[in-house]
CSV table of C-alpha atoms in Angstrom, one decimal:
chain,number,residue,atom,x,y,z
J,1,MET,CA,169.7,56.8,-117.0
J,2,THR,CA,168.4,56.2,-113.4
J,3,GLU,CA,166.2,53.0,-113.3
J,4,ASN,CA,164.7,54.4,-109.9
J,5,ASN,CA,161.9,56.4,-111.4
J,6,LEU,CA,160.9,55.3,-114.8
J,7,PRO,CA,157.2,55.1,-116.1
J,8,TYR,CA,155.3,52.0,-115.6
J,9,VAL,CA,154.0,50.3,-118.6
J,10,ILE,CA,150.5,49.0,-117.8
J,11,LEU,CA,149.0,46.3,-120.0
J,12,VAL,CA,145.3,46.2,-119.7
J,13,GLU,CA,143.7,42.8,-120.3
J,14,PRO,CA,146.1,41.5,-122.7
J,15,GLN,CA,144.9,38.6,-124.5
J,16,LEU,CA,147.9,36.5,-125.4
J,17,ALA,CA,151.0,35.8,-123.3
J,18,GLU,CA,153.3,36.0,-126.4
J,19,ASN,CA,152.1,39.6,-127.0
J,20,VAL,CA,152.9,40.4,-123.3
J,21,GLY,CA,156.5,38.8,-123.9
J,22,MET,CA,156.9,40.9,-126.9
J,23,ALA,CA,155.9,43.9,-125.2
J,24,ALA,CA,158.5,43.1,-122.3
J,25,ARG,CA,161.2,43.0,-125.1
J,26,ALA,CA,160.1,46.2,-126.5
J,27,MET,CA,160.3,47.7,-123.1
J,28,MET,CA,163.6,46.2,-122.6
J,29,ASN,CA,164.8,47.9,-125.9
J,30,CYS,CA,163.7,51.1,-124.5
J,31,GLY,CA,165.2,51.1,-121.0
J,32,LEU,CA,161.8,50.5,-119.3
J,33,TYR,CA,161.8,47.9,-116.7
J,34,HIS,CA,158.4,48.1,-114.8
J,35,MET,CA,155.3,46.3,-116.1
J,36,ARG,CA,152.0,46.1,-114.6
J,37,LEU,CA,149.4,43.7,-116.0
J,38,VAL,CA,145.7,44.4,-115.4
J,39,ASN,CA,143.7,41.0,-115.4
J,40,PRO,CA,145.7,39.3,-118.2
J,41,ARG,CA,143.9,36.3,-120.0
J,42,GLU,CA,147.0,34.2,-120.1
J,43,ASP,CA,149.9,33.3,-118.0
J,44,HIS,CA,152.5,35.9,-118.5
J,45,LEU,CA,155.2,33.5,-117.2
J,46,SER,CA,154.3,30.9,-119.6
J,47,ALA,CA,157.2,29.3,-121.9
J,48,LYS,CA,155.4,31.2,-124.6
J,49,ALA,CA,155.8,34.6,-123.0
J,50,VAL,CA,159.2,34.1,-121.8
J,51,SER,CA,160.5,32.9,-125.3
J,52,ALA,CA,158.7,36.0,-126.9
J,53,SER,CA,160.5,38.3,-124.6
J,54,SER,CA,163.8,37.3,-126.3
J,55,ASN,CA,166.0,37.7,-123.0
J,56,ALA,CA,163.8,40.3,-121.5
J,57,GLU,CA,162.1,37.8,-119.3
J,58,GLU,CA,163.2,39.7,-116.1
J,59,ILE,CA,160.6,42.1,-116.7
J,60,LEU,CA,158.0,39.3,-116.8
J,61,TYR,CA,159.2,37.8,-113.5
J,62,THR,CA,158.9,41.3,-111.9
J,63,ALA,CA,155.6,42.4,-113.3
J,64,GLU,CA,152.8,43.2,-110.9
J,65,VAL,CA,149.2,41.8,-111.6
J,66,PHE,CA,146.1,43.8,-110.7
J,67,ALA,CA,142.5,42.9,-110.8
J,68,ASP,CA,141.6,46.3,-112.5
J,69,THR,CA,142.8,49.3,-114.0
J,70,LYS,CA,142.0,51.7,-111.1
J,71,ALA,CA,144.0,49.4,-108.7
J,72,ALA,CA,147.1,49.2,-111.4
J,73,LEU,CA,147.3,53.2,-111.2
J,74,ALA,CA,146.3,53.9,-107.6
J,75,ASP,CA,149.9,55.0,-106.4
J,76,LEU,CA,150.8,56.7,-109.6
J,77,GLU,CA,150.7,60.5,-110.0
J,78,THR,CA,150.6,60.8,-113.8
J,79,VAL,CA,149.0,58.4,-116.1
J,80,MET,CA,148.8,58.7,-119.9
J,81,ALA,CA,146.6,56.6,-122.1
J,82,THR,CA,147.6,55.4,-125.6
J,83,THR,CA,144.9,55.4,-128.1
J,84,ALA,CA,144.9,54.9,-131.9
J,85,ARG,CA,141.3,56.1,-132.6
J,86,HIS,CA,139.7,59.4,-131.9
J,87,ARG,CA,138.1,59.4,-128.7
J,88,ASP,CA,135.3,61.3,-127.3
J,89,GLN,CA,136.6,62.5,-124.3
J,90,THR,CA,137.8,66.0,-123.1
J,91,LYS,CA,141.5,65.5,-122.4
J,92,PRO,CA,144.7,66.7,-123.6
J,93,VAL,CA,146.1,64.6,-126.6
J,94,TYR,CA,149.8,64.6,-126.9
J,95,THR,CA,151.9,63.1,-129.7
J,96,ALA,CA,154.3,60.3,-128.4
J,97,ASP,CA,157.2,62.7,-128.6
J,98,LYS,CA,155.4,65.5,-126.7
J,99,ALA,CA,154.2,62.9,-124.1
J,100,ALA,CA,157.6,61.5,-123.7
J,101,SER,CA,159.2,64.9,-122.7
J,102,LEU,CA,156.4,65.6,-120.3
J,103,LEU,CA,156.8,62.0,-118.8
J,104,SER,CA,160.6,62.6,-118.5
J,105,GLU,CA,160.0,66.1,-116.5
J,106,GLU,CA,157.5,64.3,-114.3
J,107,THR,CA,159.7,61.3,-113.5
J,108,ALA,CA,162.6,63.6,-113.1
J,109,ALA,CA,160.3,65.6,-110.7
J,110,GLY,CA,160.0,62.3,-108.5
J,111,HIS,CA,156.5,61.6,-109.8
J,112,LYS,CA,155.6,58.1,-110.5
J,113,CYS,CA,154.0,57.8,-114.0
J,114,GLY,CA,152.3,55.2,-116.2
J,115,ILE,CA,151.5,54.7,-119.6
J,116,LEU,CA,148.3,52.5,-120.3
J,117,PHE,CA,148.0,50.2,-123.2
J,118,GLY,CA,144.7,48.4,-124.1
J,119,PRO,CA,143.9,45.1,-125.2
J,120,GLU,CA,145.0,43.8,-128.6
J,121,ARG,CA,141.6,43.7,-130.6
J,122,THR,CA,139.8,46.7,-128.9
J,123,GLY,CA,142.2,49.3,-127.3
J,124,LEU,CA,141.3,50.9,-124.0
J,125,THR,CA,137.7,51.2,-123.1
J,126,ASN,CA,136.5,54.7,-122.3
J,127,GLU,CA,136.1,53.7,-118.8
J,128,ASP,CA,140.0,53.3,-118.6
J,129,ILE,CA,140.8,56.4,-120.6
J,130,CYS,CA,138.8,58.5,-118.3
J,131,LEU,CA,141.2,57.5,-115.4
J,132,ALA,CA,144.2,59.1,-117.4
J,133,ASP,CA,145.5,62.5,-117.2
J,134,ALA,CA,146.0,62.7,-121.0
J,135,ILE,CA,145.9,60.8,-124.1
J,136,ILE,CA,148.9,59.8,-126.2
J,137,ASN,CA,148.5,59.4,-129.8
J,138,VAL,CA,151.3,58.0,-132.2
J,139,PRO,CA,151.4,59.8,-135.2
J,140,LEU,CA,151.0,57.3,-138.2
J,141,ASN,CA,149.6,57.1,-141.5
J,142,PRO,CA,145.7,57.6,-141.3
J,143,ARG,CA,145.2,55.0,-143.8
J,144,HIS,CA,146.7,52.2,-141.5
J,145,CYS,CA,147.5,53.2,-138.2
J,146,SER,CA,146.8,50.0,-136.4
J,147,LEU,CA,149.9,48.7,-134.4
J,148,ASN,CA,150.2,45.5,-132.6
J,149,LEU,CA,150.6,45.7,-128.7
J,150,SER,CA,154.2,45.3,-128.7
J,151,GLN,CA,154.9,47.9,-131.5
J,152,ALA,CA,152.8,50.6,-129.6
J,153,VAL,CA,155.1,49.8,-126.7
J,154,LEU,CA,158.1,50.1,-128.7
J,155,LEU,CA,157.1,53.6,-130.4
J,156,THR,CA,156.1,55.1,-127.1
J,157,GLY,CA,159.1,53.7,-125.2
J,158,TYR,CA,161.5,54.7,-127.8
J,159,GLU,CA,160.2,58.3,-127.6
J,160,PHE,CA,160.8,58.1,-123.9
J,161,TYR,CA,164.3,56.6,-124.2
J,162,LYS,CA,165.3,59.4,-126.5
J,163,THR,CA,164.5,61.9,-123.8
J,164,GLN,CA,166.8,60.0,-121.2
J,165,ILE,CA,170.0,59.8,-123.4
J,166,GLU,CA,172.3,62.6,-124.7
J,167,ALA,CA,173.6,60.8,-127.8
J,168,PRO,CA,175.0,63.0,-130.6
J,169,ARG,CA,172.6,63.1,-133.6
J,170,GLU,CA,175.3,62.8,-135.9
J,171,GLN,CA,178.8,61.3,-135.8
J,172,PHE,CA,181.7,60.7,-138.0
J,173,VAL,CA,183.1,57.4,-137.1
J,174,VAL,CA,186.6,56.9,-137.8
J,175,ASN,CA,188.2,53.4,-136.7
J,176,HIS,CA,191.9,52.4,-136.2
J,177,THR,CA,193.1,55.5,-137.9
J,178,ARG,CA,192.4,59.3,-137.8
J,179,LEU,CA,191.3,61.9,-140.2
J,180,ALA,CA,193.9,63.1,-142.4
J,181,GLU,CA,194.9,66.7,-142.0
J,182,LYS,CA,194.1,69.1,-145.1
J,183,GLU,CA,197.9,69.5,-145.6
J,184,LYS,CA,198.1,65.7,-146.3
J,185,VAL,CA,194.9,65.6,-148.3
J,186,LEU,CA,196.3,68.6,-150.5
J,187,GLY,CA,199.7,66.9,-150.7
J,188,PHE,CA,198.1,63.8,-152.3
J,189,CYS,CA,196.3,66.1,-154.8
J,190,ASP,CA,199.8,67.7,-155.6
J,191,TYR,CA,201.1,64.2,-156.0
J,192,LEU,CA,198.3,63.2,-158.3
J,193,GLU,CA,198.5,66.3,-160.3
J,194,HIS,CA,202.3,65.8,-160.8
J,195,LYS,CA,201.7,62.2,-161.9
J,196,LEU,CA,199.2,63.3,-164.4
J,197,GLU,CA,201.3,66.0,-165.9
J,198,ASN,CA,204.0,63.3,-166.6
J,199,CYS,CA,201.8,60.9,-168.2
J,200,GLY,CA,201.9,62.9,-171.5
J,201,ASN,CA,198.2,63.0,-172.2
J,202,TYR,CA,197.6,66.2,-174.3
J,203,LYS,CA,193.8,66.2,-173.0
J,204,ILE,CA,194.8,66.7,-169.5
J,205,ASP,CA,196.9,69.7,-170.6
J,206,ALA,CA,194.1,71.4,-172.2
J,207,GLN,CA,191.7,70.9,-169.1
J,208,ARG,CA,194.2,71.1,-166.3
J,209,GLU,CA,192.7,74.0,-164.6
J,210,LYS,CA,189.4,72.5,-164.4
J,211,LEU,CA,190.6,69.1,-163.6
J,212,VAL,CA,192.5,70.5,-160.7
J,213,ILE,CA,189.7,72.1,-159.1
J,214,ASN,CA,187.6,69.0,-159.6
J,215,MET,CA,190.1,66.9,-158.1
J,216,ARG,CA,190.6,68.9,-154.9
J,217,ASN,CA,186.6,69.1,-154.7
J,218,ILE,CA,186.5,65.4,-155.0
J,219,PHE,CA,189.2,64.6,-152.3
J,220,THR,CA,188.5,67.5,-149.8
J,221,ARG,CA,184.8,67.0,-149.1
J,222,ASN,CA,184.6,63.4,-148.2
J,223,ARG,CA,186.7,63.7,-144.9
J,224,LEU,CA,189.5,61.2,-145.9
J,225,THR,CA,191.3,59.3,-143.1
J,226,GLU,CA,195.0,58.7,-143.2
J,227,GLN,CA,194.5,55.2,-144.0
J,228,GLU,CA,192.3,56.0,-146.9
J,229,LEU,CA,195.1,58.3,-148.1
J,230,ASN,CA,197.7,55.7,-148.1
J,231,THR,CA,195.1,53.5,-150.0
J,232,LEU,CA,194.9,56.3,-152.6
J,233,TYR,CA,198.6,56.6,-153.0
J,234,GLY,CA,198.7,52.9,-153.4
J,235,ILE,CA,196.3,53.1,-156.2
J,236,VAL,CA,198.0,55.7,-157.9
J,237,ASN,CA,201.4,53.8,-157.8
J,238,TYR,CA,199.8,50.5,-158.9
J,239,LEU,CA,198.3,52.4,-162.1
J,240,GLU,CA,201.6,53.8,-163.1
J,241,LYS,CA,203.3,50.5,-162.8
J,242,PRO,CA,204.3,49.3,-166.3
J,243,LYS,CA,202.3,46.6,-167.2
J,244,VAL,CA,204.2,43.2,-167.4
M,1,MET,CA,152.4,64.0,-148.1
M,2,THR,CA,153.5,63.2,-151.7
M,3,GLU,CA,153.6,59.6,-152.6
M,4,ASN,CA,155.9,60.4,-155.6
M,5,ASN,CA,159.2,60.5,-154.0
M,6,LEU,CA,159.3,58.5,-151.0
M,7,PRO,CA,162.5,56.5,-149.9
M,8,TYR,CA,162.5,53.0,-150.7
M,9,VAL,CA,162.8,50.3,-148.2
M,10,ILE,CA,165.3,47.7,-149.3
M,11,LEU,CA,165.2,44.5,-147.5
M,12,VAL,CA,168.5,42.7,-148.1
M,13,GLU,CA,168.3,38.8,-148.3
M,14,PRO,CA,165.1,38.5,-145.7
M,15,GLN,CA,164.9,34.9,-144.6
M,16,LEU,CA,161.2,34.7,-143.7
M,17,ALA,CA,158.2,35.6,-145.9
M,18,GLU,CA,156.3,36.6,-142.7
M,19,ASN,CA,158.9,39.1,-141.6
M,20,VAL,CA,158.6,40.7,-145.1
M,21,GLY,CA,154.8,40.9,-144.5
M,22,MET,CA,155.3,42.4,-141.2
M,23,ALA,CA,157.9,44.9,-142.7
M,24,ALA,CA,155.1,45.9,-145.2
M,25,ARG,CA,152.7,46.6,-142.5
M,26,ALA,CA,155.3,48.8,-140.7
M,27,MET,CA,155.9,50.7,-143.8
M,28,MET,CA,152.0,51.2,-144.5
M,29,ASN,CA,152.0,52.5,-141.0
M,30,CYS,CA,154.7,55.0,-141.9
M,31,GLY,CA,153.2,56.0,-145.3
M,32,LEU,CA,156.0,54.3,-147.1
M,33,TYR,CA,155.0,52.3,-150.2
M,34,HIS,CA,158.0,51.0,-152.1
M,35,MET,CA,159.5,47.9,-151.2
M,36,ARG,CA,162.7,46.5,-152.7
M,37,LEU,CA,163.8,42.9,-151.9
M,38,VAL,CA,167.2,41.7,-152.7
M,39,ASN,CA,167.5,37.8,-153.1
M,40,PRO,CA,164.5,36.9,-150.7
M,41,ARG,CA,164.8,33.3,-149.5
M,42,GLU,CA,161.0,32.8,-149.5
M,43,ASP,CA,158.1,33.9,-151.8
M,44,HIS,CA,157.2,37.3,-150.6
M,45,LEU,CA,153.7,36.7,-152.1
M,46,SER,CA,152.9,33.6,-150.2
M,47,ALA,CA,149.8,33.4,-148.2
M,48,LYS,CA,152.0,33.8,-144.9
M,49,ALA,CA,153.6,36.9,-146.2
M,50,VAL,CA,150.2,38.4,-147.2
M,51,SER,CA,148.5,37.6,-144.0
M,52,ALA,CA,151.4,39.2,-142.0
M,53,SER,CA,151.2,42.4,-143.8
M,54,SER,CA,147.8,42.9,-142.4
M,55,ASN,CA,146.1,44.7,-145.3
M,56,ALA,CA,149.2,46.2,-146.6
M,57,GLU,CA,149.6,43.6,-149.4
M,58,GLU,CA,149.5,46.2,-152.1
M,59,ILE,CA,153.1,46.9,-150.8
M,60,LEU,CA,154.1,43.3,-151.4
M,61,TYR,CA,152.4,43.2,-154.8
M,62,THR,CA,154.3,46.3,-156.0
M,63,ALA,CA,157.7,45.1,-154.5
M,64,GLU,CA,160.6,44.8,-156.9
M,65,VAL,CA,163.0,42.0,-156.6
M,66,PHE,CA,166.8,42.1,-157.3
M,67,ALA,CA,169.6,39.7,-157.4
M,68,ASP,CA,172.1,41.7,-155.3
M,69,THR,CA,172.3,44.9,-153.3
M,70,LYS,CA,174.0,46.8,-156.0
M,71,ALA,CA,171.3,46.2,-158.6
M,72,ALA,CA,168.8,47.4,-155.8
M,73,LEU,CA,170.4,50.7,-155.4
M,74,ALA,CA,171.6,51.4,-158.9
M,75,ASP,CA,169.1,54.1,-159.8
M,76,LEU,CA,169.2,55.8,-156.1
M,77,GLU,CA,171.1,58.9,-155.3
M,78,THR,CA,171.3,58.6,-151.6
M,79,VAL,CA,171.3,55.4,-149.5
M,80,MET,CA,171.5,55.0,-145.9
M,81,ALA,CA,172.0,51.6,-144.1
M,82,THR,CA,170.7,50.5,-140.7
M,83,THR,CA,172.9,48.8,-138.4
M,84,ALA,CA,172.6,47.7,-134.7
M,85,ARG,CA,176.2,47.2,-134.0
M,86,HIS,CA,179.2,49.3,-134.2
M,87,ARG,CA,180.8,49.0,-137.7
M,88,ASP,CA,184.3,49.3,-138.6
M,89,GLN,CA,183.7,51.6,-141.3
M,90,THR,CA,184.6,55.2,-142.0
M,91,LYS,CA,181.0,56.8,-142.7
M,92,PRO,CA,178.7,59.3,-140.9
M,93,VAL,CA,176.4,57.7,-138.6
M,94,TYR,CA,173.0,59.4,-137.9
M,95,THR,CA,170.4,58.7,-135.4
M,96,ALA,CA,167.1,57.7,-136.8
M,97,ASP,CA,165.5,61.2,-136.4
M,98,LYS,CA,168.6,62.9,-137.8
M,99,ALA,CA,168.6,60.5,-140.7
M,100,ALA,CA,165.0,61.1,-141.4
M,101,SER,CA,165.4,64.8,-141.5
M,102,LEU,CA,168.3,64.4,-144.1
M,103,LEU,CA,166.2,61.9,-146.2
M,104,SER,CA,163.2,64.3,-146.1
M,105,GLU,CA,165.4,67.1,-147.5
M,106,GLU,CA,166.8,64.8,-150.1
M,107,THR,CA,163.5,63.4,-151.3
M,108,ALA,CA,162.0,67.0,-151.3
M,109,ALA,CA,164.8,68.0,-153.5
M,110,GLY,CA,163.9,65.1,-155.9
M,111,HIS,CA,166.7,62.7,-155.1
M,112,LYS,CA,165.7,59.1,-155.2
M,113,CYS,CA,166.6,57.6,-151.6
M,114,GLY,CA,166.8,54.3,-150.0
M,115,ILE,CA,167.1,52.7,-146.7
M,116,LEU,CA,168.9,49.4,-146.4
M,117,PHE,CA,167.8,46.6,-143.9
M,118,GLY,CA,169.9,43.6,-143.5
M,119,PRO,CA,168.8,39.8,-143.0
M,120,GLU,CA,167.1,38.9,-139.8
M,121,ARG,CA,169.8,37.1,-137.9
M,122,THR,CA,173.1,38.9,-139.3
M,123,GLY,CA,172.1,42.3,-140.3
M,124,LEU,CA,173.9,44.0,-143.2
M,125,THR,CA,177.4,42.7,-144.3
M,126,ASN,CA,180.2,45.1,-144.5
M,127,GLU,CA,180.2,44.7,-148.3
M,128,ASP,CA,176.4,46.0,-148.3
M,129,ILE,CA,177.3,48.7,-145.8
M,130,CYS,CA,180.2,50.3,-147.8
M,131,LEU,CA,177.7,50.8,-150.7
M,132,ALA,CA,175.7,53.3,-148.5
M,133,ASP,CA,176.3,57.1,-148.0
M,134,ALA,CA,175.7,56.8,-144.4
M,135,ILE,CA,174.7,54.7,-141.4
M,136,ILE,CA,171.5,54.7,-139.4
M,137,ASN,CA,171.6,53.9,-135.8
M,138,VAL,CA,168.3,53.8,-133.9
M,139,PRO,CA,169.2,54.8,-130.3
M,140,LEU,CA,168.2,51.9,-128.0
M,141,ASN,CA,169.1,50.6,-124.6
M,142,PRO,CA,172.6,49.2,-125.2
M,143,ARG,CA,171.9,46.4,-122.9
M,144,HIS,CA,169.1,45.0,-125.2
M,145,CYS,CA,169.2,46.7,-128.6
M,146,SER,CA,168.2,43.7,-130.8
M,147,LEU,CA,164.9,44.5,-132.9
M,148,ASN,CA,163.3,42.2,-135.3
M,149,LEU,CA,163.2,43.3,-139.0
M,150,SER,CA,159.8,44.9,-138.9
M,151,GLN,CA,160.7,46.8,-135.7
M,152,ALA,CA,163.6,48.3,-137.3
M,153,VAL,CA,161.6,49.2,-140.4
M,154,LEU,CA,158.8,50.6,-138.0
M,155,LEU,CA,161.1,52.9,-136.1
M,156,THR,CA,162.9,54.3,-139.0
M,157,GLY,CA,159.8,54.7,-140.9
M,158,TYR,CA,158.1,56.5,-137.9
M,159,GLU,CA,160.8,59.0,-137.7
M,160,PHE,CA,160.4,59.6,-141.6
M,161,TYR,CA,156.9,60.0,-141.3
M,162,LYS,CA,157.1,62.7,-138.5
M,163,THR,CA,159.1,64.7,-141.0
M,164,GLN,CA,156.3,64.5,-143.6
M,165,ILE,CA,153.3,65.8,-141.4
M,166,GLU,CA,152.6,69.0,-139.8
M,167,ALA,CA,150.5,67.7,-136.8
M,168,PRO,CA,150.4,69.7,-133.6
M,169,ARG,CA,152.3,68.1,-130.8
M,170,GLU,CA,149.7,68.9,-128.3
M,171,GLN,CA,145.8,69.3,-128.6
M,172,PHE,CA,143.0,69.8,-126.2
M,173,VAL,CA,140.2,67.8,-127.6
M,174,VAL,CA,136.7,69.0,-127.1
M,175,ASN,CA,133.9,67.2,-128.6
M,176,HIS,CA,130.3,68.1,-129.0
M,177,THR,CA,130.7,71.1,-126.8
M,178,ARG,CA,133.1,74.0,-126.4
M,179,LEU,CA,135.3,75.2,-123.7
M,180,ALA,CA,133.5,77.4,-121.0
M,181,GLU,CA,134.3,81.1,-121.2
M,182,LYS,CA,135.8,82.3,-117.6
M,183,GLU,CA,132.7,84.4,-116.8
M,184,LYS,CA,130.9,81.1,-116.7
M,185,VAL,CA,133.4,79.1,-114.8
M,186,LEU,CA,133.5,81.8,-112.3
M,187,GLY,CA,130.0,82.1,-112.1
M,188,PHE,CA,129.8,78.6,-111.3
M,189,CYS,CA,132.3,79.1,-108.4
M,190,ASP,CA,130.1,82.2,-107.2
M,191,TYR,CA,127.1,79.8,-107.2
M,192,LEU,CA,128.8,77.1,-105.3
M,193,GLU,CA,130.1,79.7,-102.9
M,194,HIS,CA,126.6,81.0,-102.3
M,195,LYS,CA,125.4,77.5,-101.7
M,196,LEU,CA,127.9,76.8,-99.2
M,197,GLU,CA,127.3,80.0,-97.3
M,198,ASN,CA,123.6,78.9,-96.9
M,199,CYS,CA,124.6,75.5,-95.8
M,200,GLY,CA,125.0,76.6,-92.0
M,201,ASN,CA,128.3,74.9,-91.5
M,202,TYR,CA,130.4,77.2,-89.2
M,203,LYS,CA,133.6,75.3,-90.3
M,204,ILE,CA,133.1,76.8,-93.8
M,205,ASP,CA,132.8,80.3,-92.4
M,206,ALA,CA,135.9,80.2,-90.5
M,207,GLN,CA,137.9,79.1,-93.6
M,208,ARG,CA,136.0,80.9,-96.2
M,209,GLU,CA,139.0,82.7,-97.7
M,210,LYS,CA,141.1,79.9,-98.3
M,211,LEU,CA,138.3,77.7,-99.5
M,212,VAL,CA,137.1,80.2,-102.3
M,213,ILE,CA,140.8,80.4,-103.5
M,214,ASN,CA,141.1,76.7,-103.4
M,215,MET,CA,137.8,76.3,-105.3
M,216,ARG,CA,138.8,78.6,-108.0
M,217,ASN,CA,142.0,77.1,-108.5
M,218,ILE,CA,140.4,73.8,-108.7
M,219,PHE,CA,137.9,74.7,-111.3
M,220,THR,CA,139.8,77.2,-113.3
M,221,ARG,CA,142.9,75.2,-114.2
M,222,ASN,CA,141.2,72.2,-115.9
M,223,ARG,CA,139.7,73.8,-118.8
M,224,LEU,CA,136.2,73.0,-118.2
M,225,THR,CA,133.7,72.7,-121.1
M,226,GLU,CA,130.1,74.0,-121.1
M,227,GLN,CA,129.0,70.6,-121.0
M,228,GLU,CA,131.1,69.7,-117.8
M,229,LEU,CA,129.8,73.0,-116.3
M,230,ASN,CA,126.3,71.9,-116.6
M,231,THR,CA,127.4,68.6,-114.9
M,232,LEU,CA,128.8,70.6,-111.9
M,233,TYR,CA,125.7,72.6,-111.6
M,234,GLY,CA,123.6,69.1,-111.6
M,235,ILE,CA,125.9,67.6,-109.1
M,236,VAL,CA,125.4,70.7,-106.5
M,237,ASN,CA,121.7,71.0,-107.0
M,238,TYR,CA,121.5,67.1,-106.5
M,239,LEU,CA,123.5,67.4,-103.2
M,240,GLU,CA,121.4,70.1,-101.8
M,241,LYS,CA,118.0,68.2,-102.4
M,242,PRO,CA,116.6,67.0,-99.2
M,243,LYS,CA,116.8,63.5,-98.7
M,244,VAL,CA,113.4,61.6,-99.0
């Protein structure tokens, strides 16, 4: 991810320094580093704010402060405003993931972008929203969609972060060992089958065919590692040792 | 969304009642209602917890408490464990969105599912993780991926919530009015053009062709509503009124 052209997170009239700090932490979680503050009520460099940022204080120290929203977005080309409530304005409304993919395209094209967040209690005013190109709405339970400021920053930033990485959505982690080849897995099944044949249990004889199928299903479908296969051999050998 | 078969959110040994309350709030945001607590250190029904839940206290009141993790997931069919750090266990690792789509399929198939979250400071132990079918990893900035408990619940829950809704990712909101038909938009352009012709400015004559194209581009590409078109007519008429 290039840090050169990332969206600005613009907090409009945040009330509590602690919330600004927590928003900085959420930004850092999502690889966003540029904060702008419009007329913050408290000092965003106070000990409270720095402590709440939880090691993301570099964002607070480099934050730019503006007297009004218009000034904070004067040099930006694309601005989106986050709102929780339905607004009476004629404007495109995007879900957070759709907005993230649009902002990703915009920043990749070299456009300076910003995301507006309103004050904790009231959210953005209509006067601020009408300055934005579009509205971002995070889809949440309509019975309970109020988020605190840092959570709104986190969800919006998280969607943007996902557009910037190429992480596999699915991995199978194998540490200090490797997946066992099928021959080895089936070799263990044969070994176990042989041990069972010799254990002298007539029930097993009667159900041999079904047991073999089940056993192979059990041990083939869960992608055993070589280490785990050794563990299974150990278990079988331990079980057949005569009790002292 | 049916509330009958939703994943259980299982908080293992949460330390602070306030964090349990905030996790309940995040669950409610995401339409998740079933909380299970494993050996919580503080009372999850304390005033602190209820206050932090911010009107999601019904989740706290219906939460089930268990002595250990095994008991908390005994009746579940699919369990996923959230971790921030890389773990030394052979298990599938899914991003939060991939995990959400799998959990959505599982719950739709009638399987009872659970998502495990560890204690605030330490996260889940390896003993707890090995009880789970898979690991969920929320993709975040590797420089700063620590989340507090409620934020981990929020991001994981948010991804699940998105699988449960069919919201359009993009809307164009038009309130108390409708989009103007092209004929009306172009009619306004003609009107404006006519007005400009009559204003006696020789510069306009010289650049008429370009001006007409620009003007039509400006007014056609932003999807004007009928109300906005009336506003534009009003502006033009106001401008041409002789100054008193």
